[in-house]
PDB file of C-alpha atoms in Angstrom:
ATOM      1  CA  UNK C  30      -3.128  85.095-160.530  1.00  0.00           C
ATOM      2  CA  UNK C  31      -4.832  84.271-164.084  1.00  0.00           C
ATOM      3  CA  UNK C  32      -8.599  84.315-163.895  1.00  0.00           C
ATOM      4  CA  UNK C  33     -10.495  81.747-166.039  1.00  0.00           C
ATOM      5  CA  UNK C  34     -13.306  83.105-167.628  1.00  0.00           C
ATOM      6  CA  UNK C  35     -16.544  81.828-166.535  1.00  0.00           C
ATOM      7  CA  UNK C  36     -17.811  78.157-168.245  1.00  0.00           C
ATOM      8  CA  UNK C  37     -21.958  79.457-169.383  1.00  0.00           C
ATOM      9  CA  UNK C  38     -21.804  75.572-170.109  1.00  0.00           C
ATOM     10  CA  UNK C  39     -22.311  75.169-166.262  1.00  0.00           C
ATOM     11  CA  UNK C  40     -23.985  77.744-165.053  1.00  0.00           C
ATOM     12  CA  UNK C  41     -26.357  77.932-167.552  1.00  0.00           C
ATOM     13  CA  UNK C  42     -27.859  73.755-166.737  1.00  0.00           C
ATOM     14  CA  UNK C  43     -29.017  73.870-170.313  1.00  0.00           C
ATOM     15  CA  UNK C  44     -26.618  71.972-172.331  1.00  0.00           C
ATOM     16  CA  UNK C  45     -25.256  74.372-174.537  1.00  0.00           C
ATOM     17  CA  UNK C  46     -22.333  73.853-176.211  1.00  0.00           C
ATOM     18  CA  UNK C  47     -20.491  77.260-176.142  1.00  0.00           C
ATOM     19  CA  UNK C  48     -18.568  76.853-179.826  1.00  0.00           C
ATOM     20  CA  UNK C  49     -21.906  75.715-180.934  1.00  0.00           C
ATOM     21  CA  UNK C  50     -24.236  78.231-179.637  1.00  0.00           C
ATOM     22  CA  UNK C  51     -24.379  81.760-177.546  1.00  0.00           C
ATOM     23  CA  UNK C  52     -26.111  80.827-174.615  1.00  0.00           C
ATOM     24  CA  UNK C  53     -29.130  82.361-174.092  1.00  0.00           C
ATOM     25  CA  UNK C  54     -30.801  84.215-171.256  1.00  0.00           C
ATOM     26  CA  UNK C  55     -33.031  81.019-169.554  1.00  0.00           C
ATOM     27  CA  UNK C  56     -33.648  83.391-166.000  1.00  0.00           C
ATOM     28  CA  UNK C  57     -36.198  86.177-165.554  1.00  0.00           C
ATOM     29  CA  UNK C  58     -35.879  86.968-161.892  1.00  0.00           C
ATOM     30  CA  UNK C  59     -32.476  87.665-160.481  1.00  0.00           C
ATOM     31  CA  UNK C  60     -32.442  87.909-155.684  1.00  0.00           C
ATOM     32  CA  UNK C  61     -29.996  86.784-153.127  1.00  0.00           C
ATOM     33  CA  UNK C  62     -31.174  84.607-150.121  1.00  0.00           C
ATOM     34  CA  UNK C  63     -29.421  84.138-146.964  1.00  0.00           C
ATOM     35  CA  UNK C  64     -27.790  80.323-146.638  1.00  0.00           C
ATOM     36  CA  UNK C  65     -26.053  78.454-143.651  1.00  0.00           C
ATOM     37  CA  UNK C  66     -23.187  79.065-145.827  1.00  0.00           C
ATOM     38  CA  UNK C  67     -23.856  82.395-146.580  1.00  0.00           C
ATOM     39  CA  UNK C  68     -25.781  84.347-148.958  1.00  0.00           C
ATOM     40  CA  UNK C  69     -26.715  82.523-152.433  1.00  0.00           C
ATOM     41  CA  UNK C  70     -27.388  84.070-155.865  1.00  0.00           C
ATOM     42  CA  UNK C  71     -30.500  83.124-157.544  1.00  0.00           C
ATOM     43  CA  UNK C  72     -32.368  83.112-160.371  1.00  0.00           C
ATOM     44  CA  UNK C  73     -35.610  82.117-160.614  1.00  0.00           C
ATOM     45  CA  UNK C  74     -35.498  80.819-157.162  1.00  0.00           C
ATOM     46  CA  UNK C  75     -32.440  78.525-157.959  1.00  0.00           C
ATOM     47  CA  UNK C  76     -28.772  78.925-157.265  1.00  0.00           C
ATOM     48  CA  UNK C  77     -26.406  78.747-160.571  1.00  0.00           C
ATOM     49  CA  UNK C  78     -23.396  76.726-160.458  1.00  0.00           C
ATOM     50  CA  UNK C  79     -19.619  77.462-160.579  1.00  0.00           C
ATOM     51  CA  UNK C  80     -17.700  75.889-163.250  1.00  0.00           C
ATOM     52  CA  UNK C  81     -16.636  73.170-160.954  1.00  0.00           C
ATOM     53  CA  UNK C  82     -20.471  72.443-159.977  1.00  0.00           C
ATOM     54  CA  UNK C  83     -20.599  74.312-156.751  1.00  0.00           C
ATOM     55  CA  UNK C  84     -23.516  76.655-155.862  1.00  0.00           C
ATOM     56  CA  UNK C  85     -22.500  80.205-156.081  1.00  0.00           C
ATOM     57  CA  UNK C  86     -22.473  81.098-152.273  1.00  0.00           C
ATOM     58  CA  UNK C  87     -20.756  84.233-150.903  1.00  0.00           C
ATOM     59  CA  UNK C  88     -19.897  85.231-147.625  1.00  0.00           C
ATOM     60  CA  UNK C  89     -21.938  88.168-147.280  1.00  0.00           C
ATOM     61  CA  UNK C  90     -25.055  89.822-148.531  1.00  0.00           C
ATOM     62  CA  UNK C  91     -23.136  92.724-150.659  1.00  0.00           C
ATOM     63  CA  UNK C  92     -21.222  90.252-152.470  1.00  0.00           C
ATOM     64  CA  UNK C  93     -24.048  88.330-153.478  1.00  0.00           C
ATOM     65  CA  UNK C  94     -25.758  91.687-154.453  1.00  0.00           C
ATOM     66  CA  UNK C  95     -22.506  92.713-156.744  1.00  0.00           C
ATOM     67  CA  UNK C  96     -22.185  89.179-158.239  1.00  0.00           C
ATOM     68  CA  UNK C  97     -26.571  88.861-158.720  1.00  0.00           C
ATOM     69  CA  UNK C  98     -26.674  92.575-160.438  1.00  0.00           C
ATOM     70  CA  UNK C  99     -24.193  90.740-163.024  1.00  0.00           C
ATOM     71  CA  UNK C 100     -26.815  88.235-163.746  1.00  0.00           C
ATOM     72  CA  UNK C 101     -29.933  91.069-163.841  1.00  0.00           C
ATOM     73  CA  UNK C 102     -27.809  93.239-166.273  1.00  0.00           C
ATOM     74  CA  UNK C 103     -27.508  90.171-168.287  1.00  0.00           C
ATOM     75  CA  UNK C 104     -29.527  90.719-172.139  1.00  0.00           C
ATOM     76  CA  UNK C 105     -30.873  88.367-174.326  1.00  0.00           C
ATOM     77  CA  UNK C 106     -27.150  86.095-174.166  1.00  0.00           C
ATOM     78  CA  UNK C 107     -24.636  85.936-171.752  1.00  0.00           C
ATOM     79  CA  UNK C 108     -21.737  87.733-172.036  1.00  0.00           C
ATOM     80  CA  UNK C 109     -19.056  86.267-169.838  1.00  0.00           C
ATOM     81  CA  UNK C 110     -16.861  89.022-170.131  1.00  0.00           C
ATOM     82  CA  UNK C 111     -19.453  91.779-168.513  1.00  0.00           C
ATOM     83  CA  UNK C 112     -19.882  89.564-165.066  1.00  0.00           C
ATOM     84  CA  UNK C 113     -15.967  89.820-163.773  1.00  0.00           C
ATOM     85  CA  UNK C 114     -17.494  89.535-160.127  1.00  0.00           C
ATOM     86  CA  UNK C 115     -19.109  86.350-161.230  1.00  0.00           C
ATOM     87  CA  UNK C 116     -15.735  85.101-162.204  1.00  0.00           C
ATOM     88  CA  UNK C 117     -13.943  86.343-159.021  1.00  0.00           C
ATOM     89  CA  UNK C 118     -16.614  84.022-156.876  1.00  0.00           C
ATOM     90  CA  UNK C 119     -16.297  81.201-158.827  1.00  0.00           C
ATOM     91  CA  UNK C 120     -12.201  81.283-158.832  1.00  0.00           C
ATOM     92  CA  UNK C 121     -12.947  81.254-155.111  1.00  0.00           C
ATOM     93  CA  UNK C 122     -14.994  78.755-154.583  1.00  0.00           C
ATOM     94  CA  UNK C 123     -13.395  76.605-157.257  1.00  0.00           C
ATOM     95  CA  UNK C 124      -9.340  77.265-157.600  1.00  0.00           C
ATOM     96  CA  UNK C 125      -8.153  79.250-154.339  1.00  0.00           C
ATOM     97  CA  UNK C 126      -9.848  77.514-151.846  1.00  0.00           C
ATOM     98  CA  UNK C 127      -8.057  74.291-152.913  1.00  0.00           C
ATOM     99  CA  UNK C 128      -4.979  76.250-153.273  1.00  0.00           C
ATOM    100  CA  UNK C 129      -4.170  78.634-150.923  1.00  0.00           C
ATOM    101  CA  UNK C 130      -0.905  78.375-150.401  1.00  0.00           C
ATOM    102  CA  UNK C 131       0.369  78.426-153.528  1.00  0.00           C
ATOM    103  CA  UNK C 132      -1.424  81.787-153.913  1.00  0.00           C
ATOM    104  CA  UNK C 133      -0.310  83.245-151.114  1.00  0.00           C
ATOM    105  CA  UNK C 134       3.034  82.158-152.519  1.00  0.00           C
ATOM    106  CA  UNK C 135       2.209  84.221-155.806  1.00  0.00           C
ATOM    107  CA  UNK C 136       1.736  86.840-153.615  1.00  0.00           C
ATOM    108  CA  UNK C 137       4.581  86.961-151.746  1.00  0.00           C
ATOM    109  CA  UNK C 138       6.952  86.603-154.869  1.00  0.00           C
ATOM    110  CA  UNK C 139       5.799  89.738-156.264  1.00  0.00           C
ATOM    111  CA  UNK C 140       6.596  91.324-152.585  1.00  0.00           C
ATOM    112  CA  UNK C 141      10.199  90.040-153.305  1.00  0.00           C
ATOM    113  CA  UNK C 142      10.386  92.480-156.548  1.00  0.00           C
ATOM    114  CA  UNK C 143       7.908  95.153-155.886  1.00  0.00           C
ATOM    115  CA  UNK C 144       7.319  98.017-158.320  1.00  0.00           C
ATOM    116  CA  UNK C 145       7.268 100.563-155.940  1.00  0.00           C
ATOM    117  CA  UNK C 146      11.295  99.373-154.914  1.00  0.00           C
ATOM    118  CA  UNK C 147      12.489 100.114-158.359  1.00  0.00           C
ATOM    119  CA  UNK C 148      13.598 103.347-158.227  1.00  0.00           C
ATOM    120  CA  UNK C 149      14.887 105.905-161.620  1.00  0.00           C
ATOM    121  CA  UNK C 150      18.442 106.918-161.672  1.00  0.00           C
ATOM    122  CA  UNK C 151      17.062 109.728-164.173  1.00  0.00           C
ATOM    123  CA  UNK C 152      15.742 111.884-165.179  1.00  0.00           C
ATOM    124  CA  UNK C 153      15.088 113.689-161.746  1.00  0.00           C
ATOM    125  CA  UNK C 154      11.533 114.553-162.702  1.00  0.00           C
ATOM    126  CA  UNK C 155      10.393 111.073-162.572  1.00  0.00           C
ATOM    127  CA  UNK C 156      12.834 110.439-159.251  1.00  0.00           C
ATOM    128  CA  UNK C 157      11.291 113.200-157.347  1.00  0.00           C
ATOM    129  CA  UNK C 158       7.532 111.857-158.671  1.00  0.00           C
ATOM    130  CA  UNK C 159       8.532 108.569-157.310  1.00  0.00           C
ATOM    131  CA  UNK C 160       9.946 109.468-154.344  1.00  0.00           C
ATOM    132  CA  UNK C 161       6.632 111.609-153.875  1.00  0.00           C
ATOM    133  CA  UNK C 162       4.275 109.075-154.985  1.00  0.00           C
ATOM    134  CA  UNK C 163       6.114 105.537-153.725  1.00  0.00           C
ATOM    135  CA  UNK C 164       7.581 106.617-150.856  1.00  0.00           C
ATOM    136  CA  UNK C 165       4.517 107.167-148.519  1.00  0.00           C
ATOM    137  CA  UNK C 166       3.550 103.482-149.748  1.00  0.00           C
ATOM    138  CA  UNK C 167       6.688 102.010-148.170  1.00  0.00           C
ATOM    139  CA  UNK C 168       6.484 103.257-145.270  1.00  0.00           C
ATOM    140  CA  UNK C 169       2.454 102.390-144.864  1.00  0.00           C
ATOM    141  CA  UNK C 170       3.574  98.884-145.413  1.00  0.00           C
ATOM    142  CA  UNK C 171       6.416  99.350-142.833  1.00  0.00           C
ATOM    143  CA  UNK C 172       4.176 101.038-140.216  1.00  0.00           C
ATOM    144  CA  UNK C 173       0.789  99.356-141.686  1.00  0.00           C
ATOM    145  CA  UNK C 174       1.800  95.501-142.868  1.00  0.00           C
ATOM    146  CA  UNK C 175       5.211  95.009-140.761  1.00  0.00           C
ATOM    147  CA  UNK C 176       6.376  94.723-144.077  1.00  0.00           C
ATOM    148  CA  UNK C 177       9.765  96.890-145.115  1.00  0.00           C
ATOM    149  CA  UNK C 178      10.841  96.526-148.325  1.00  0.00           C
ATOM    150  CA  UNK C 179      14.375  98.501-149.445  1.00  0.00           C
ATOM    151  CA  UNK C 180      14.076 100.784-152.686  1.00  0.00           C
ATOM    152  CA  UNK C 181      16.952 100.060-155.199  1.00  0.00           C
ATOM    153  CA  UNK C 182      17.843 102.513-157.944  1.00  0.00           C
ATOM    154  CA  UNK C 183      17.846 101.031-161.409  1.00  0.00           C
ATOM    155  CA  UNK C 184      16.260  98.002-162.797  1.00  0.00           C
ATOM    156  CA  UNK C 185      18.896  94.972-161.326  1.00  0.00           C
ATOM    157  CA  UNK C 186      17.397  92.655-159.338  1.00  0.00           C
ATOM    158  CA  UNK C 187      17.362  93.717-155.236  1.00  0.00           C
ATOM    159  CA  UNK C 188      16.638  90.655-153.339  1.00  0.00           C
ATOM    160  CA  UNK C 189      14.143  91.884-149.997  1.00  0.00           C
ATOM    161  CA  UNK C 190      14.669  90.652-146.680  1.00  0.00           C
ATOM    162  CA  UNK C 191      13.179  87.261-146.454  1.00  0.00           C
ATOM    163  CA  UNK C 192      11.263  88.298-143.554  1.00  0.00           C
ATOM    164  CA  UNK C 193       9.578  90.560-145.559  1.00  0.00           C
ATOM    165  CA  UNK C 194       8.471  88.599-148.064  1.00  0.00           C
ATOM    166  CA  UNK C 195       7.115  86.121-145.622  1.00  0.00           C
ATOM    167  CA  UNK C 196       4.933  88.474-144.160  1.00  0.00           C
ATOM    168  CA  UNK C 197       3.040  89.025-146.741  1.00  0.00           C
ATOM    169  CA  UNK C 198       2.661  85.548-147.262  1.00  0.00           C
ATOM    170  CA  UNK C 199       1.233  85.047-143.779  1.00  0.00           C
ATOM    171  CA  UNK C 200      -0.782  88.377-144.325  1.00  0.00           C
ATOM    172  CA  UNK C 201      -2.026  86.912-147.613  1.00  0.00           C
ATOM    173  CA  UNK C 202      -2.950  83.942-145.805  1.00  0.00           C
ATOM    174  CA  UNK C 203      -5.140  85.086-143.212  1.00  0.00           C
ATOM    175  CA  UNK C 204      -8.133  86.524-145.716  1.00  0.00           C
ATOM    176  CA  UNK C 205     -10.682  84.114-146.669  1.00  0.00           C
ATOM    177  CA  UNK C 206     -11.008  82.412-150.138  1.00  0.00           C
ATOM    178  CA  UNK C 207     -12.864  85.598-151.644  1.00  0.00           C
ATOM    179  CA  UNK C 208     -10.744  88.281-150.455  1.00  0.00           C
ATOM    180  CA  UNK C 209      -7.225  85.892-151.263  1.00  0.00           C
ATOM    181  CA  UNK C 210      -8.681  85.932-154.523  1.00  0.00           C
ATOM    182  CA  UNK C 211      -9.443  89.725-154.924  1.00  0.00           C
ATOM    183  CA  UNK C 212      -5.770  90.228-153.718  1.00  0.00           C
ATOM    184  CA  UNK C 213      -4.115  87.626-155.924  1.00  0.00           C
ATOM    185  CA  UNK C 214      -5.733  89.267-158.817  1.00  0.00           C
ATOM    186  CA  UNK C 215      -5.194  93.229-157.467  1.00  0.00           C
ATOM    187  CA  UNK C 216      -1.618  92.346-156.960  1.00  0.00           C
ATOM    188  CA  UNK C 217      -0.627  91.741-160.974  1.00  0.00           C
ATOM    189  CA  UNK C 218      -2.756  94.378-161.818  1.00  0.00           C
ATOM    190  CA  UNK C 219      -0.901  96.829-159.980  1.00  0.00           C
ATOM    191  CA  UNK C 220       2.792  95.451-160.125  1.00  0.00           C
ATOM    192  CA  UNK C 221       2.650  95.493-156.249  1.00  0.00           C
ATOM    193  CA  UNK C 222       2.196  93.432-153.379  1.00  0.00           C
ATOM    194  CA  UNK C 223       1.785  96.488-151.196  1.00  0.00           C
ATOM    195  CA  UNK C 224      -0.543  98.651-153.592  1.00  0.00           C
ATOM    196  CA  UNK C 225      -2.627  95.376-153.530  1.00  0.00           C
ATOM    197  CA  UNK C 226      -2.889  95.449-149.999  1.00  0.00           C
ATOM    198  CA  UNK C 227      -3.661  99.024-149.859  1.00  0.00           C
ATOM    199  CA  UNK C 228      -6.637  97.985-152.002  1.00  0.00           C
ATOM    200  CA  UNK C 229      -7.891  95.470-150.277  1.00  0.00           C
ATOM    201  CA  UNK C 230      -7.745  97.395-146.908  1.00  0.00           C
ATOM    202  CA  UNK C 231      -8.833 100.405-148.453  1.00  0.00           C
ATOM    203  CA  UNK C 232      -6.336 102.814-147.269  1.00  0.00           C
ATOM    204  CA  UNK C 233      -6.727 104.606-150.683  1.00  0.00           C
ATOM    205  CA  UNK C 234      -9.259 104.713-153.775  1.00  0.00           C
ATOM    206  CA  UNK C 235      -8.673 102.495-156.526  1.00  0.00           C
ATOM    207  CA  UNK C 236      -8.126 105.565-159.079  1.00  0.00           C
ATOM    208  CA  UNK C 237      -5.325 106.512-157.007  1.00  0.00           C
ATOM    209  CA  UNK C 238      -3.431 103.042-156.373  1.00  0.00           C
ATOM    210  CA  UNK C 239      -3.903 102.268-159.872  1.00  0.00           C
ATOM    211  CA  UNK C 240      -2.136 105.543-160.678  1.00  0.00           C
ATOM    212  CA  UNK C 241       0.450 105.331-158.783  1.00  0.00           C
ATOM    213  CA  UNK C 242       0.919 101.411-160.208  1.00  0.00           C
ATOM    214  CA  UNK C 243       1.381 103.286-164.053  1.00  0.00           C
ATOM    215  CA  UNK C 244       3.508 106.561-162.528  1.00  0.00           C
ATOM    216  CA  UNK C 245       6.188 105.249-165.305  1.00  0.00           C
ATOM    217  CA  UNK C 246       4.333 104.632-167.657  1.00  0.00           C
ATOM    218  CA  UNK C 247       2.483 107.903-167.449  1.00  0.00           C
ATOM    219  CA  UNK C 248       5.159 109.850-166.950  1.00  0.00           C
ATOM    220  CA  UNK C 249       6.477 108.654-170.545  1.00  0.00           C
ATOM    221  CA  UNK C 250       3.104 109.578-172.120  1.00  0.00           C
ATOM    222  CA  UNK C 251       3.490 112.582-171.184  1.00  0.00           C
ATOM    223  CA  UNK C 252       6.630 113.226-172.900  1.00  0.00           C
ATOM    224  CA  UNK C 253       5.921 110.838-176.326  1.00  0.00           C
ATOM    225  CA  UNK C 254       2.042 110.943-176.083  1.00  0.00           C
ATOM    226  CA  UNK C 255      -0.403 108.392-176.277  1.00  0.00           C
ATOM    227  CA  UNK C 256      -1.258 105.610-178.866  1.00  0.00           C
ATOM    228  CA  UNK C 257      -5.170 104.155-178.634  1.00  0.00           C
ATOM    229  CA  UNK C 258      -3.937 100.795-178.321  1.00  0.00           C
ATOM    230  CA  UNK C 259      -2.656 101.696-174.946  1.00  0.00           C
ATOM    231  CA  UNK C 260      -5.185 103.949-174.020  1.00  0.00           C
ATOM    232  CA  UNK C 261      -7.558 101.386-173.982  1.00  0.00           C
ATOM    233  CA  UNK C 262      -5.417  98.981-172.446  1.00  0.00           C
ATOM    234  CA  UNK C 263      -5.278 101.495-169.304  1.00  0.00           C
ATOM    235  CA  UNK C 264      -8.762 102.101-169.234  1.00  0.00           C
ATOM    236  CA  UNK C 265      -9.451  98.250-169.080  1.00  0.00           C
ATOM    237  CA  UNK C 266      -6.984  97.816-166.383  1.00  0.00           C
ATOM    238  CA  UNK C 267      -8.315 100.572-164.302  1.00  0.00           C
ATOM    239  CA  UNK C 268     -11.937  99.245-164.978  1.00  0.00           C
ATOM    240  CA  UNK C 269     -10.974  95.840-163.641  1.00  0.00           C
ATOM    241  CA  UNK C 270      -9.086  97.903-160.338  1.00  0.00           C
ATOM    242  CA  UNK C 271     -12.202  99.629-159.633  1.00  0.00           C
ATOM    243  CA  UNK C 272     -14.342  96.484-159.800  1.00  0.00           C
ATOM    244  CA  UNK C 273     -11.975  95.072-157.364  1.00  0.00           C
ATOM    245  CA  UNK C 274     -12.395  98.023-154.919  1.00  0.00           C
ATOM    246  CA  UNK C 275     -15.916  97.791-155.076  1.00  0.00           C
ATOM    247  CA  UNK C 276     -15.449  93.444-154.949  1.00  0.00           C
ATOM    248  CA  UNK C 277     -13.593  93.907-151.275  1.00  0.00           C
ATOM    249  CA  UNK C 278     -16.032  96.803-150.050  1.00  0.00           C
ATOM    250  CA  UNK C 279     -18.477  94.233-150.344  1.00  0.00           C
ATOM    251  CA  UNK C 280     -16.408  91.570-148.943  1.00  0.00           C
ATOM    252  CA  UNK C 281     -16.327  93.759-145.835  1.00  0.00           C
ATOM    253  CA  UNK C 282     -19.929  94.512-145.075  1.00  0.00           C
TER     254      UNK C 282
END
């Protein structure tokens, strides 16, 4: 699911008009205070706004902490782009919680062509790493999820059992608006419904999923190398899976 960046328009109050100005830093104190609803970021004693004008509320105090050490680390401007917990909460609060099932419909599609069902004919290096690597997965989401997906070998399309597929859509459907959106931005990220739900349940660290998510793609740098372009690319991507490891640890406590 795409992620809009966060509006500073709105949850700045001050007017600002972002292709006319950087918005600048307007907060000096940066806490988290339990609410009926929750637990509310604040700064300076009052709770910013989500893009859609709804205060930034989480459902536990860790969140709150991981979204309110965004603002603190904050400098003279705010940068948008350093406060991707910040974003998470307000797609929460402002997208998935009005559209839930269509997310968990996202969800479910990419359960319907998983990564880790796409198997090499050749060369058998790469088949045995896959069958090393994927093979545990599928059968965690068989034992784990109720979910068994069939491995195909080649790249032509393998429809799943539709039973399958709606499991994970009922799965999807059963976390809250924060954690749906955690998983319906893990699952992209990693090519896989089932590595996204190993995420969010933490049956594995987020170095590891997102390995296994790139096993191809590593597998062909190490026979033709690497260009910077792509290196960086990774190391964005793997940023952005560790943020989300940390994002559903604190959805959990």
């Amino acid at each position: 699911m795409h992620i809009p960046s966060l509006d500073p328009n709105v949850a700045a109050r001050k007017g600002f008009r972002e292709s006319e100005e950087r918005l600048k830093r307007f907060w000096k104190d940066v806490d988290v205070a339990s609410v009926d609803a929750g637990c509310a970021v604040r700064l300076d004693g009052r709770t910013p706004k989500t893009p859609a004008h709804a205060p930034l509320i989480l459902p536990t105090e860790a969140a709150a902490r991981l979204v309110a050490d965004e603002w603190a680390a904050q400098g003279e401007f705010l940068e948008p782009a350093t406060m991707p917990a910040t974003r998470l909460a307000s797609t929460a609060i402002d997208r998935v919680s009005q559209a839930r099932d269509a997310v968990a419909d996202e969800i479910a599609a990419y359960a319907g062509s998983d990564l880790l069902c796409y198997l090499a004919e050749d060369p058998s290096s790469l088949v045995e790493r896959q069958a090393r690597e994927w093979g545990p997965w599928r059968a965690w989401a068989a034992a784990e999820l109720g979910v068994h997906l069939e491995p195909a070998e080649g790249i032509v399309h393998r429809p799943q059992d539709p039973a399958a597929v709606a499991r994970v859509r009922e799965l999807a459907l059963r976390l809250d608006d924060f954690a749906l959106t955690g998983l319906a931005t893990a699952v992209p990220l990693l090519g896989s419904a089932v590595l996204g739900f190993a995420l969010q349940r933490a049956a594995d660290g987020a170095d590891a999923l997102f390995d296994a998510s790139r096993l191809d793609e590593a597998f062909q740098e190490e026979r033709w190398g690497v260009d910077a372009e792509n290196a960086e690319r990774t190391s964005s991507r793997r940023e952005e899976a560790r943020l989300l490891e940390s994002w559903f640890a604190a959805l959990s406590r």
